[in-house]
């Protein structure tokens, strides 16, 4: 019960803003690229295929299949790993294990036997694990109001192309707080409170909060232009970079009387996924509190 109360008590870090970013430079990004590289069933099939020349119809069919395959490879969800933890180091270790970043970086001389990581890979694994542990611990300190053992959930998703655009529409999360960090690729786009209210009148914001909450519009582009006018986008929007751990205050921590959108209220952070090009790789880490049943 005490833990549940702490989850709903807003951390002091959000007393004057709703979005806080801290840089955690990504160690060994080349290792992380393994997590976003899909296994090609076509390549495996080709390796097992005989050397006989295909017929004309086989070549035609293969060409059509390759076009479909290439399009799928340009836009796909590759991996999705979720881990619950109350100890940041244990959670980081489990994430690295589940992501299988080092399972194939073994000493080939031990083929057929149980092998161990090469020394240089052991060091890289330790550095990547420590990096993740630092990020998870950072989230716990804020989400738990310095309760370092609060139950949390971390998720790492790797994708290629538009499948990595999880939430393209401006929105606010229905959680107390969420951490979003890009490991590979562009980070989320968000509008901090101090920018949203800057230069506005006492009853006006750069973000149309009524539209954010009630707009019935299926077209994401149209909806985004209503929620945040396009002429304000360039000045108002912060684009996170790789390694930027962005803490976004959610609706559960809003200090808001219903319908009161004055500047004095710190409201949930408005954010969205960045645009991605076909074939563009992205690995995203998100961390949340585990909701009570």
Short mmCIF file of N, CA and C in Angstrom, two decimals, residues 63-131:
data_model
loop_
_atom_site.label_atom_id
_atom_site.label_comp_id
_atom_site.label_asym_id
_atom_site.label_seq_id
_atom_site.Cartn_x
_atom_site.Cartn_y
_atom_site.Cartn_z
N UNK A 63 11.67 -13.26 -58.56
CA UNK A 63 11.75 -11.81 -58.66
C UNK A 63 10.59 -11.14 -57.95
N UNK A 64 9.38 -11.69 -58.14
CA UNK A 64 8.19 -11.13 -57.48
C UNK A 64 8.29 -11.28 -55.97
N UNK A 65 8.77 -12.46 -55.53
CA UNK A 65 8.91 -12.70 -54.10
C UNK A 65 9.95 -11.77 -53.49
N UNK A 66 11.02 -11.51 -54.24
CA UNK A 66 12.08 -10.64 -53.73
C UNK A 66 11.57 -9.22 -53.53
N UNK A 67 10.68 -8.74 -54.42
CA UNK A 67 10.12 -7.40 -54.28
C UNK A 67 9.32 -7.29 -52.99
N UNK A 68 8.51 -8.32 -52.72
CA UNK A 68 7.72 -8.34 -51.48
C UNK A 68 8.64 -8.42 -50.27
N UNK A 69 9.66 -9.30 -50.36
CA UNK A 69 10.60 -9.47 -49.26
C UNK A 69 11.36 -8.19 -48.97
N UNK A 70 11.81 -7.51 -50.03
CA UNK A 70 12.56 -6.27 -49.84
C UNK A 70 11.71 -5.21 -49.17
N UNK A 71 10.43 -5.12 -49.54
CA UNK A 71 9.53 -4.16 -48.90
C UNK A 71 9.33 -4.50 -47.43
N UNK A 72 9.17 -5.80 -47.14
CA UNK A 72 9.00 -6.23 -45.75
C UNK A 72 10.26 -5.94 -44.93
N UNK A 73 11.43 -6.14 -45.56
CA UNK A 73 12.67 -5.91 -44.85
C UNK A 73 12.90 -4.43 -44.56
N UNK A 74 12.32 -3.55 -45.39
CA UNK A 74 12.46 -2.12 -45.20
C UNK A 74 11.59 -1.61 -44.07
N UNK A 75 10.54 -2.38 -43.69
CA UNK A 75 9.61 -1.97 -42.65
C UNK A 75 9.19 -3.20 -41.85
N UNK A 76 9.81 -3.39 -40.69
CA UNK A 76 9.45 -4.56 -39.90
C UNK A 76 9.83 -4.39 -38.43
N UNK A 77 9.08 -5.08 -37.59
CA UNK A 77 9.41 -5.20 -36.18
C UNK A 77 10.34 -6.39 -36.05
N UNK A 78 11.52 -6.19 -35.48
CA UNK A 78 12.53 -7.25 -35.46
C UNK A 78 12.51 -8.02 -34.14
N UNK A 79 12.65 -7.31 -33.03
CA UNK A 79 12.70 -7.96 -31.72
C UNK A 79 11.94 -7.15 -30.68
N UNK A 80 11.42 -7.84 -29.67
CA UNK A 80 10.64 -7.18 -28.62
C UNK A 80 10.88 -7.94 -27.32
N UNK A 81 11.54 -7.29 -26.36
CA UNK A 81 11.92 -7.94 -25.10
C UNK A 81 11.39 -7.12 -23.93
N UNK A 82 10.76 -7.78 -22.97
CA UNK A 82 10.23 -7.12 -21.77
C UNK A 82 10.73 -7.83 -20.53
N UNK A 83 11.17 -7.05 -19.54
CA UNK A 83 11.71 -7.60 -18.29
C UNK A 83 11.15 -6.79 -17.13
N UNK A 84 10.67 -7.47 -16.10
CA UNK A 84 10.28 -6.81 -14.86
C UNK A 84 11.41 -6.95 -13.85
N UNK A 85 11.58 -5.91 -13.03
CA UNK A 85 12.70 -5.90 -12.09
C UNK A 85 12.41 -5.00 -10.91
N UNK A 86 13.05 -5.25 -9.79
CA UNK A 86 13.07 -4.30 -8.68
C UNK A 86 14.50 -3.90 -8.33
N UNK A 87 15.47 -4.64 -8.87
CA UNK A 87 16.87 -4.28 -8.74
C UNK A 87 17.40 -3.91 -10.12
N UNK A 88 17.96 -2.72 -10.25
CA UNK A 88 18.35 -2.21 -11.57
C UNK A 88 19.43 -3.07 -12.22
N UNK A 89 20.39 -3.53 -11.45
CA UNK A 89 21.47 -4.34 -12.02
C UNK A 89 20.94 -5.68 -12.52
N UNK A 90 20.08 -6.31 -11.73
CA UNK A 90 19.48 -7.57 -12.15
C UNK A 90 18.63 -7.38 -13.40
N UNK A 91 17.88 -6.29 -13.43
CA UNK A 91 17.07 -6.00 -14.61
C UNK A 91 17.92 -5.80 -15.85
N UNK A 92 19.03 -5.09 -15.70
CA UNK A 92 19.92 -4.86 -16.84
C UNK A 92 20.54 -6.16 -17.33
N UNK A 93 20.95 -7.00 -16.41
CA UNK A 93 21.52 -8.29 -16.78
C UNK A 93 20.53 -9.14 -17.56
N UNK A 94 19.28 -9.12 -17.12
CA UNK A 94 18.25 -9.92 -17.79
C UNK A 94 17.94 -9.34 -19.18
N UNK A 95 17.95 -8.02 -19.31
CA UNK A 95 17.74 -7.42 -20.62
C UNK A 95 18.82 -7.84 -21.61
N UNK A 96 20.07 -7.78 -21.19
CA UNK A 96 21.18 -8.17 -22.06
C UNK A 96 21.05 -9.64 -22.45
N UNK A 97 20.67 -10.45 -21.48
CA UNK A 97 20.49 -11.88 -21.75
C UNK A 97 19.37 -12.12 -22.74
N UNK A 98 18.22 -11.47 -22.52
CA UNK A 98 17.07 -11.68 -23.39
C UNK A 98 17.31 -11.12 -24.80
N UNK A 99 18.10 -10.06 -24.89
CA UNK A 99 18.41 -9.49 -26.20
C UNK A 99 19.43 -10.32 -26.97
N UNK A 100 20.08 -11.25 -26.29
CA UNK A 100 21.03 -12.17 -26.92
C UNK A 100 22.11 -11.41 -27.69
N UNK A 101 22.63 -10.38 -27.08
CA UNK A 101 23.64 -9.56 -27.75
C UNK A 101 24.98 -10.28 -27.89
N UNK A 102 25.24 -11.25 -27.02
CA UNK A 102 26.55 -11.88 -27.02
C UNK A 102 26.52 -13.38 -27.22
N UNK A 103 25.36 -13.96 -27.49
CA UNK A 103 25.25 -15.41 -27.54
C UNK A 103 26.05 -16.03 -28.68
N UNK A 104 26.27 -15.29 -29.77
CA UNK A 104 27.01 -15.85 -30.90
C UNK A 104 28.43 -15.30 -31.01
N UNK A 105 28.83 -14.49 -30.02
CA UNK A 105 30.19 -13.97 -30.02
C UNK A 105 31.05 -14.87 -29.14
N UNK A 106 31.21 -16.09 -29.59
CA UNK A 106 31.91 -17.11 -28.82
C UNK A 106 33.22 -17.49 -29.51
N UNK A 107 34.08 -18.18 -28.75
CA UNK A 107 35.35 -18.67 -29.27
C UNK A 107 35.08 -19.90 -30.12
N UNK A 108 35.32 -19.81 -31.42
CA UNK A 108 34.99 -20.89 -32.34
C UNK A 108 35.82 -22.14 -32.07
N UNK A 109 36.91 -22.01 -31.34
CA UNK A 109 37.75 -23.19 -31.07
C UNK A 109 37.07 -24.16 -30.12
N UNK A 110 36.00 -23.74 -29.49
CA UNK A 110 35.30 -24.61 -28.54
C UNK A 110 34.05 -25.20 -29.17
N UNK A 111 34.04 -25.30 -30.49
CA UNK A 111 32.86 -25.82 -31.19
C UNK A 111 32.47 -27.18 -30.63
N UNK A 112 31.17 -27.30 -30.38
CA UNK A 112 30.67 -28.57 -29.86
C UNK A 112 30.75 -28.67 -28.36
N UNK A 113 31.35 -27.70 -27.70
CA UNK A 113 31.47 -27.71 -26.25
C UNK A 113 30.89 -26.42 -25.69
N UNK A 114 30.61 -26.44 -24.40
CA UNK A 114 30.11 -25.23 -23.76
C UNK A 114 31.24 -24.20 -23.76
N UNK A 115 30.99 -23.02 -24.32
CA UNK A 115 32.04 -22.03 -24.49
C UNK A 115 31.82 -20.84 -23.57
N UNK A 116 32.83 -20.02 -23.43
CA UNK A 116 32.75 -18.81 -22.64
C UNK A 116 33.03 -17.62 -23.53
N UNK A 117 32.61 -16.44 -23.07
CA UNK A 117 32.84 -15.24 -23.85
C UNK A 117 34.33 -14.93 -23.91
N UNK A 118 34.76 -14.43 -25.05
CA UNK A 118 36.12 -13.95 -25.16
C UNK A 118 36.30 -12.76 -24.22
N UNK A 119 37.54 -12.54 -23.71
CA UNK A 119 37.76 -11.47 -22.73
C UNK A 119 37.25 -10.11 -23.20
N UNK A 120 37.51 -9.75 -24.49
CA UNK A 120 37.08 -8.44 -24.96
C UNK A 120 35.56 -8.32 -25.01
N UNK A 121 34.88 -9.45 -25.28
CA UNK A 121 33.42 -9.44 -25.31
C UNK A 121 32.84 -9.40 -23.90
N UNK A 122 33.54 -10.03 -22.96
CA UNK A 122 33.12 -9.97 -21.56
C UNK A 122 33.13 -8.54 -21.06
N UNK A 123 34.16 -7.79 -21.43
CA UNK A 123 34.24 -6.40 -21.00
C UNK A 123 33.13 -5.57 -21.65
N UNK A 124 32.85 -5.80 -22.92
CA UNK A 124 31.78 -5.07 -23.59
C UNK A 124 30.44 -5.40 -22.97
N UNK A 125 30.22 -6.66 -22.63
CA UNK A 125 28.96 -7.05 -21.99
C UNK A 125 28.80 -6.35 -20.65
N UNK A 126 29.87 -6.27 -19.89
CA UNK A 126 29.81 -5.59 -18.59
C UNK A 126 29.50 -4.11 -18.75
N UNK A 127 30.10 -3.47 -19.77
CA UNK A 127 29.88 -2.05 -19.98
C UNK A 127 28.45 -1.76 -20.45
N UNK A 128 27.92 -2.62 -21.32
CA UNK A 128 26.55 -2.44 -21.78
C UNK A 128 25.57 -2.68 -20.63
N UNK A 129 25.84 -3.70 -19.83
CA UNK A 129 24.98 -4.00 -18.69
C UNK A 129 24.99 -2.85 -17.68
N UNK A 130 26.17 -2.31 -17.39
CA UNK A 130 26.27 -1.20 -16.44
C UNK A 130 25.54 0.03 -16.96
N UNK A 131 25.64 0.26 -18.26
CA UNK A 131 24.94 1.41 -18.88
C UNK A 131 23.44 1.28 -18.68
#
